[in-house]
């Protein structure tokens, strides 16, 4: 492909995920399925990436899984329906501008802004087995802001739990623009949040589906594994015996039905559970049927890509992203009256 990026009249959107392993249903419903919809709508110029440097903020002591996990994530992107012919798919670490801009923005970002980010204390409390008292972990919101601002997107599609990061990005951009201008104009546009609908999706233990809880259903799990995981899933605690009536609104399996099952199946679930006309095993089987119907085509697409094809997609997408990122950095360096980067 050409090493230039054609201008687009469509608003640009950008988002990414950390490569912490194969993606699960929570990742799919909370972000990936929406990305595919944005891409296929034709209304947006889409950039989606693998945030592998972000994985270093918590996994710096053992980096052996970051690259293999990155390959799994790009495969899941492609399997879900992201199309490199329609979307720029790239890997953060292949683009040196993702290291340069955070250095510059870090010089102007107040320490208090970083300490107030909600996830800063939350992750320290949840990941007690890791030392997160590092410069990299404290500064990861600046890296995240740089990931966004490099591409000057109009929108960042995120769930409600990520809005604080986008707001910090807006504040950093605003501060930069107050200090530096290029020919009396602002260089870093403030992006807007594009809220992603995120349905309640419990894991097999009833808590939020999360790799850290070990309760996930992967979008790459084969049918026997999906069915086995559903069999072990917790249900309405009030339904102890087969003859006891239950309430799908208080049952994690019922939550899965609400997201994935047809209205007809959902009606059977409500009627059968509340009347004790069906058992939990039968109900779980219906949920597994719905999941398999969604996951089978995703897994079929995943199997079509060879390692060589994946590498070509990442290389081409990263080349295109690098060109766009450098366009921003040319303006940033000029606004800051810094020496241009060496060729």
Short mmCIF file of C-alpha atoms in Angstrom, two decimals:
data_model
loop_
_atom_site.label_atom_id
_atom_site.label_comp_id
_atom_site.label_asym_id
_atom_site.label_seq_id
_atom_site.Cartn_x
_atom_site.Cartn_y
_atom_site.Cartn_z
CA UNK A 1 0.00 0.00 0.00
CA UNK A 2 0.98 3.60 -0.39
CA UNK A 3 2.87 5.20 2.48
CA UNK A 4 0.46 8.13 2.45
CA UNK A 5 -2.91 8.37 4.12
CA UNK A 6 -5.74 9.72 2.00
CA UNK A 7 -7.80 12.40 3.72
CA UNK A 8 -11.32 11.37 4.65
CA UNK A 9 -14.40 13.50 5.16
CA UNK A 10 -15.78 10.93 7.58
CA UNK A 11 -15.28 11.50 11.33
CA UNK A 12 -12.46 9.35 12.67
CA UNK A 13 -12.93 6.93 15.58
CA UNK A 14 -10.18 5.20 17.54
CA UNK A 15 -10.02 2.62 20.27
CA UNK A 16 -7.86 -0.29 21.40
CA UNK A 17 -7.44 -3.17 23.85
CA UNK A 18 -4.61 -4.43 25.99
CA UNK A 19 -3.37 -7.89 24.95
CA UNK A 20 -3.92 -9.83 28.14
CA UNK A 21 -4.99 -13.01 26.34
CA UNK A 22 -7.76 -14.22 24.06
CA UNK A 23 -10.87 -12.06 24.19
CA UNK A 24 -14.01 -13.18 25.99
CA UNK A 25 -17.71 -12.49 25.57
CA UNK A 26 -17.47 -9.44 27.81
CA UNK A 27 -14.85 -7.91 25.50
CA UNK A 28 -16.95 -8.82 22.49
CA UNK A 29 -20.23 -7.35 23.71
CA UNK A 30 -18.62 -4.42 25.54
CA UNK A 31 -16.46 -3.20 22.65
CA UNK A 32 -15.65 -5.43 19.72
CA UNK A 33 -19.16 -6.00 18.35
CA UNK A 34 -19.73 -2.24 18.46
CA UNK A 35 -16.47 -1.59 16.60
CA UNK A 36 -17.65 -3.87 13.82
CA UNK A 37 -20.94 -1.97 13.63
CA UNK A 38 -19.08 1.36 13.41
CA UNK A 39 -16.89 -0.05 10.65
CA UNK A 40 -19.73 -1.57 8.66
CA UNK A 41 -21.89 1.55 8.92
CA UNK A 42 -19.54 3.29 6.52
CA UNK A 43 -20.01 6.53 8.47
CA UNK A 44 -16.62 6.54 10.18
CA UNK A 45 -12.93 6.29 9.42
CA UNK A 46 -11.92 3.58 11.90
CA UNK A 47 -8.61 3.00 13.69
CA UNK A 48 -8.44 0.08 16.13
CA UNK A 49 -5.23 -1.11 17.75
CA UNK A 50 -3.52 -3.53 20.10
CA UNK A 51 -2.22 -1.60 23.11
CA UNK A 52 0.74 -3.87 23.84
CA UNK A 53 2.82 -1.20 25.60
CA UNK A 54 -0.08 -0.76 28.01
CA UNK A 55 0.35 -4.40 29.01
CA UNK A 56 3.77 -3.44 30.38
CA UNK A 57 2.18 -1.20 33.00
CA UNK A 58 1.08 -4.27 34.98
CA UNK A 59 3.04 -7.15 33.40
CA UNK A 60 6.50 -5.57 33.28
CA UNK A 61 8.06 -8.34 35.40
CA UNK A 62 7.23 -11.05 32.86
CA UNK A 63 6.81 -9.89 29.27
CA UNK A 64 6.90 -13.34 27.67
CA UNK A 65 3.16 -13.44 26.96
CA UNK A 66 2.68 -9.97 25.52
CA UNK A 67 3.61 -10.78 21.92
CA UNK A 68 1.75 -14.14 21.77
CA UNK A 69 -1.28 -12.47 23.35
CA UNK A 70 -1.09 -9.68 20.76
CA UNK A 71 -1.42 -12.30 18.02
CA UNK A 72 -4.43 -13.82 19.74
CA UNK A 73 -6.10 -10.42 20.05
CA UNK A 74 -5.62 -9.47 16.39
CA UNK A 75 -7.04 -12.88 15.44
CA UNK A 76 -10.08 -12.16 17.61
CA UNK A 77 -10.44 -8.73 15.98
CA UNK A 78 -10.45 -10.33 12.54
CA UNK A 79 -12.69 -13.19 13.62
CA UNK A 80 -15.27 -10.77 15.00
CA UNK A 81 -15.48 -9.05 11.62
CA UNK A 82 -13.00 -6.17 11.63
CA UNK A 83 -11.84 -5.85 8.03
CA UNK A 84 -8.36 -4.46 7.18
CA UNK A 85 -9.80 -3.24 3.87
CA UNK A 86 -12.19 -0.96 5.79
CA UNK A 87 -10.34 -0.30 9.04
CA UNK A 88 -6.77 0.53 10.07
CA UNK A 89 -5.69 -2.30 12.41
CA UNK A 90 -2.32 -1.74 14.06
CA UNK A 91 0.01 -2.57 16.94
CA UNK A 92 1.03 0.25 19.28
CA UNK A 93 4.66 -0.81 19.77
CA UNK A 94 5.40 -0.72 16.02
CA UNK A 95 4.88 3.05 15.97
CA UNK A 96 7.59 5.11 17.70
CA UNK A 97 5.34 8.16 17.84
CA UNK A 98 3.42 6.34 20.60
CA UNK A 99 6.55 6.78 22.72
CA UNK A 100 7.41 10.33 21.66
CA UNK A 101 4.08 12.06 22.30
CA UNK A 102 3.64 10.76 25.89
CA UNK A 103 7.11 12.07 26.71
CA UNK A 104 6.08 15.54 25.59
CA UNK A 105 2.59 15.47 27.10
CA UNK A 106 3.99 14.07 30.35
CA UNK A 107 5.98 17.28 30.76
CA UNK A 108 2.78 19.32 31.08
CA UNK A 109 0.43 16.88 32.86
CA UNK A 110 -0.03 17.68 36.58
CA UNK A 111 0.61 14.81 38.96
CA UNK A 112 -2.75 15.31 40.65
CA UNK A 113 -4.58 14.60 37.40
CA UNK A 114 -3.00 11.15 37.25
CA UNK A 115 -3.63 10.28 40.89
CA UNK A 116 -7.34 11.05 40.61
CA UNK A 117 -8.00 8.65 37.71
CA UNK A 118 -10.49 6.12 39.18
CA UNK A 119 -8.71 3.02 37.88
CA UNK A 120 -5.40 4.08 39.48
CA UNK A 121 -6.42 3.05 42.99
CA UNK A 122 -8.87 0.37 41.84
CA UNK A 123 -6.20 -1.63 40.02
CA UNK A 124 -3.77 -1.29 42.90
CA UNK A 125 -6.43 -2.70 45.22
CA UNK A 126 -7.40 -5.53 42.84
CA UNK A 127 -3.90 -6.54 41.70
CA UNK A 128 -2.33 -6.90 45.11
CA UNK A 129 0.08 -9.55 43.83
CA UNK A 130 1.87 -6.95 41.67
CA UNK A 131 3.91 -3.90 42.58
CA UNK A 132 2.18 -1.05 40.79
CA UNK A 133 4.09 1.75 42.51
CA UNK A 134 5.90 2.50 39.27
CA UNK A 135 6.32 5.56 37.06
CA UNK A 136 4.87 3.61 34.14
CA UNK A 137 1.68 2.66 35.96
CA UNK A 138 1.10 6.14 37.32
CA UNK A 139 1.68 7.61 33.86
CA UNK A 140 -0.37 5.19 31.80
CA UNK A 141 -3.24 7.72 31.39
CA UNK A 142 -0.76 9.98 29.56
CA UNK A 143 0.17 7.09 27.30
CA UNK A 144 -3.53 6.46 26.71
CA UNK A 145 -4.16 10.12 25.96
CA UNK A 146 -1.28 10.09 23.49
CA UNK A 147 -2.65 6.95 21.80
CA UNK A 148 -5.83 8.90 21.14
CA UNK A 149 -4.49 12.34 20.30
CA UNK A 150 -1.93 11.01 17.80
CA UNK A 151 -4.79 10.24 15.39
CA UNK A 152 -6.89 13.33 16.15
CA UNK A 153 -10.15 11.32 16.26
CA UNK A 154 -13.55 12.91 16.52
CA UNK A 155 -14.86 10.06 18.67
CA UNK A 156 -13.53 7.46 21.10
CA UNK A 157 -16.02 4.58 21.49
CA UNK A 158 -15.90 3.47 25.13
CA UNK A 159 -18.14 2.16 27.88
CA UNK A 160 -19.15 4.32 30.83
CA UNK A 161 -16.28 2.97 32.94
CA UNK A 162 -13.76 4.46 30.50
CA UNK A 163 -15.24 7.95 30.24
CA UNK A 164 -12.81 9.31 32.83
CA UNK A 165 -9.86 8.42 30.59
CA UNK A 166 -11.34 10.29 27.65
CA UNK A 167 -12.08 13.30 29.86
CA UNK A 168 -8.45 13.32 31.01
CA UNK A 169 -7.40 13.15 27.36
CA UNK A 170 -9.54 16.21 26.67
CA UNK A 171 -7.94 18.06 29.59
CA UNK A 172 -4.42 17.19 28.43
CA UNK A 173 -5.24 18.36 24.90
CA UNK A 174 -6.72 21.57 26.28
CA UNK A 175 -3.62 22.24 28.38
CA UNK A 176 -1.32 21.57 25.42
CA UNK A 177 -3.35 23.91 23.22
CA UNK A 178 -3.16 26.62 25.87
CA UNK A 179 0.63 26.41 25.95
CA UNK A 180 1.35 25.81 22.27
CA UNK A 181 -0.25 26.85 19.01
CA UNK A 182 0.75 26.47 15.38
CA UNK A 183 0.08 29.58 13.32
CA UNK A 184 -2.45 30.66 15.96
CA UNK A 185 -4.47 27.46 15.71
CA UNK A 186 -4.88 24.53 18.10
CA UNK A 187 -3.02 21.35 17.18
CA UNK A 188 -4.75 18.69 19.31
CA UNK A 189 -8.56 18.57 18.92
CA UNK A 190 -10.45 17.37 22.00
CA UNK A 191 -12.14 14.03 21.22
CA UNK A 192 -15.71 13.24 22.17
CA UNK A 193 -16.96 10.09 23.85
CA UNK A 194 -19.06 7.74 21.74
CA UNK A 195 -20.75 5.67 24.42
CA UNK A 196 -20.81 1.96 23.72
CA UNK A 197 -23.90 0.07 24.95
CA UNK A 198 -22.55 -2.50 27.38
CA UNK A 199 -25.08 -5.12 28.50
CA UNK A 200 -24.74 -6.85 31.85
CA UNK A 201 -22.65 -9.94 31.11
CA UNK A 202 -21.82 -12.15 34.08
CA UNK A 203 -19.08 -14.71 34.22
CA UNK A 204 -19.59 -18.33 35.19
CA UNK A 205 -19.37 -17.44 38.90
CA UNK A 206 -21.97 -14.68 38.65
CA UNK A 207 -19.51 -11.81 38.97
CA UNK A 208 -18.59 -9.51 36.09
CA UNK A 209 -16.87 -11.52 33.37
CA UNK A 210 -13.14 -10.89 33.77
CA UNK A 211 -9.89 -12.72 33.12
CA UNK A 212 -8.72 -11.80 36.60
CA UNK A 213 -11.67 -13.74 38.06
CA UNK A 214 -11.10 -16.81 35.86
CA UNK A 215 -14.80 -16.85 34.98
CA UNK A 216 -14.74 -16.11 31.25
CA UNK A 217 -16.22 -17.68 28.17
CA UNK A 218 -13.79 -16.98 25.34
CA UNK A 219 -15.07 -16.13 21.88
CA UNK A 220 -12.59 -18.77 20.64
CA UNK A 221 -13.84 -21.51 23.01
CA UNK A 222 -15.05 -24.54 21.00
CA UNK A 223 -18.61 -25.73 21.49
CA UNK A 224 -17.82 -28.53 24.02
CA UNK A 225 -15.94 -26.05 26.22
CA UNK A 226 -18.78 -23.50 26.01
CA UNK A 227 -21.32 -26.12 27.03
CA UNK A 228 -19.14 -27.38 29.87
CA UNK A 229 -18.61 -23.87 31.23
CA UNK A 230 -22.36 -23.20 31.11
CA UNK A 231 -23.04 -26.40 33.05
CA UNK A 232 -20.94 -25.12 35.95
CA UNK A 233 -22.43 -21.61 35.91
CA UNK A 234 -24.09 -20.40 39.10
CA UNK A 235 -27.87 -19.82 39.05
CA UNK A 236 -30.58 -18.22 41.18
CA UNK A 237 -29.47 -19.05 44.76
CA UNK A 238 -33.12 -19.39 45.83
CA UNK A 239 -33.60 -22.35 43.50
CA UNK A 240 -32.04 -25.12 45.56
CA UNK A 241 -34.16 -28.09 44.39
CA UNK A 242 -35.55 -28.91 40.95
CA UNK A 243 -39.12 -28.24 42.09
CA UNK A 244 -38.27 -24.80 43.51
CA UNK A 245 -39.38 -21.89 41.31
CA UNK A 246 -36.70 -19.41 40.28
CA UNK A 247 -36.38 -15.88 38.93
CA UNK A 248 -34.39 -15.26 35.72
CA UNK A 249 -33.90 -11.66 36.83
CA UNK A 250 -31.84 -12.92 39.77
CA UNK A 251 -29.94 -15.55 37.79
CA UNK A 252 -26.65 -15.05 35.87
CA UNK A 253 -27.83 -17.56 33.24
CA UNK A 254 -30.95 -15.44 32.83
CA UNK A 255 -28.71 -12.44 32.15
CA UNK A 256 -27.04 -14.36 29.33
CA UNK A 257 -30.43 -15.24 27.86
CA UNK A 258 -31.40 -11.55 27.85
CA UNK A 259 -28.35 -10.73 25.72
CA UNK A 260 -28.08 -13.71 23.40
CA UNK A 261 -31.37 -15.64 23.20
CA UNK A 262 -34.34 -15.01 20.93
CA UNK A 263 -37.51 -13.47 22.38
CA UNK A 264 -39.20 -16.87 22.01
CA UNK A 265 -36.51 -18.64 24.04
CA UNK A 266 -36.49 -15.87 26.63
CA UNK A 267 -40.27 -16.25 27.07
CA UNK A 268 -39.80 -20.00 27.64
CA UNK A 269 -37.08 -19.28 30.20
CA UNK A 270 -39.26 -16.91 32.20
CA UNK A 271 -42.28 -19.19 32.12
CA UNK A 272 -40.38 -22.40 32.80
CA UNK A 273 -38.13 -21.04 35.53
CA UNK A 274 -40.81 -19.21 37.49
CA UNK A 275 -43.13 -22.22 37.37
CA UNK A 276 -40.34 -24.75 37.97
CA UNK A 277 -41.42 -26.31 34.70
CA UNK A 278 -37.80 -26.55 33.53
CA UNK A 279 -34.62 -27.36 35.40
CA UNK A 280 -31.46 -25.29 35.43
CA UNK A 281 -29.62 -27.81 33.25
CA UNK A 282 -32.19 -27.43 30.48
CA UNK A 283 -32.10 -23.65 30.82
CA UNK A 284 -28.29 -23.65 30.60
CA UNK A 285 -28.50 -25.82 27.50
CA UNK A 286 -30.69 -23.24 25.77
CA UNK A 287 -28.18 -20.51 26.71
CA UNK A 288 -25.35 -22.61 25.29
CA UNK A 289 -27.35 -23.10 22.06
CA UNK A 290 -27.63 -19.31 21.68
CA UNK A 291 -23.94 -18.73 22.37
CA UNK A 292 -22.79 -21.43 19.96
CA UNK A 293 -24.94 -19.96 17.19
CA UNK A 294 -23.14 -16.63 17.61
CA UNK A 295 -19.66 -18.03 18.19
CA UNK A 296 -19.52 -20.61 15.37
CA UNK A 297 -19.20 -18.08 12.50
CA UNK A 298 -16.68 -16.07 14.51
CA UNK A 299 -14.54 -19.15 15.04
CA UNK A 300 -14.84 -20.17 11.41
CA UNK A 301 -13.44 -16.79 10.35
CA UNK A 302 -10.65 -17.09 12.90
CA UNK A 303 -9.52 -20.40 11.42
CA UNK A 304 -9.09 -18.91 7.94
CA UNK A 305 -6.15 -16.65 8.81
CA UNK A 306 -2.59 -17.94 8.58
CA UNK A 307 0.24 -16.47 10.70
CA UNK A 308 1.70 -14.92 7.56
CA UNK A 309 -1.58 -13.20 6.70
CA UNK A 310 -1.89 -11.84 10.23
CA UNK A 311 1.64 -10.42 10.07
CA UNK A 312 0.92 -8.77 6.74
CA UNK A 313 -2.27 -7.20 8.12
CA UNK A 314 -0.46 -5.86 11.18
CA UNK A 315 2.46 -4.54 9.12
CA UNK A 316 0.25 -2.78 6.59
CA UNK A 317 -2.05 -1.32 9.23
CA UNK A 318 0.85 -0.17 11.38
CA UNK A 319 2.51 1.48 8.37
CA UNK A 320 -0.69 3.39 7.63
CA UNK A 321 -1.14 4.36 11.28
CA UNK A 322 2.50 5.47 11.54
CA UNK A 323 2.06 7.83 8.62
CA UNK A 324 -1.01 9.38 10.21
CA UNK A 325 0.66 9.62 13.62
CA UNK A 326 3.68 11.39 12.11
CA UNK A 327 1.40 14.00 10.56
CA UNK A 328 0.30 14.89 14.09
CA UNK A 329 3.85 14.84 15.46
CA UNK A 330 5.09 17.22 12.76
CA UNK A 331 2.54 19.74 14.00
CA UNK A 332 3.25 19.03 17.69
CA UNK A 333 7.01 19.53 17.26
CA UNK A 334 6.46 22.70 15.26
CA UNK A 335 4.05 24.11 17.86
CA UNK A 336 6.53 23.36 20.62
CA UNK A 337 9.41 24.76 18.50
CA UNK A 338 11.34 21.48 18.80
CA UNK A 339 13.86 19.98 16.39
CA UNK A 340 12.14 17.73 13.83
CA UNK A 341 12.67 14.00 14.29
CA UNK A 342 15.57 12.47 12.40
CA UNK A 343 14.61 10.66 9.21
#
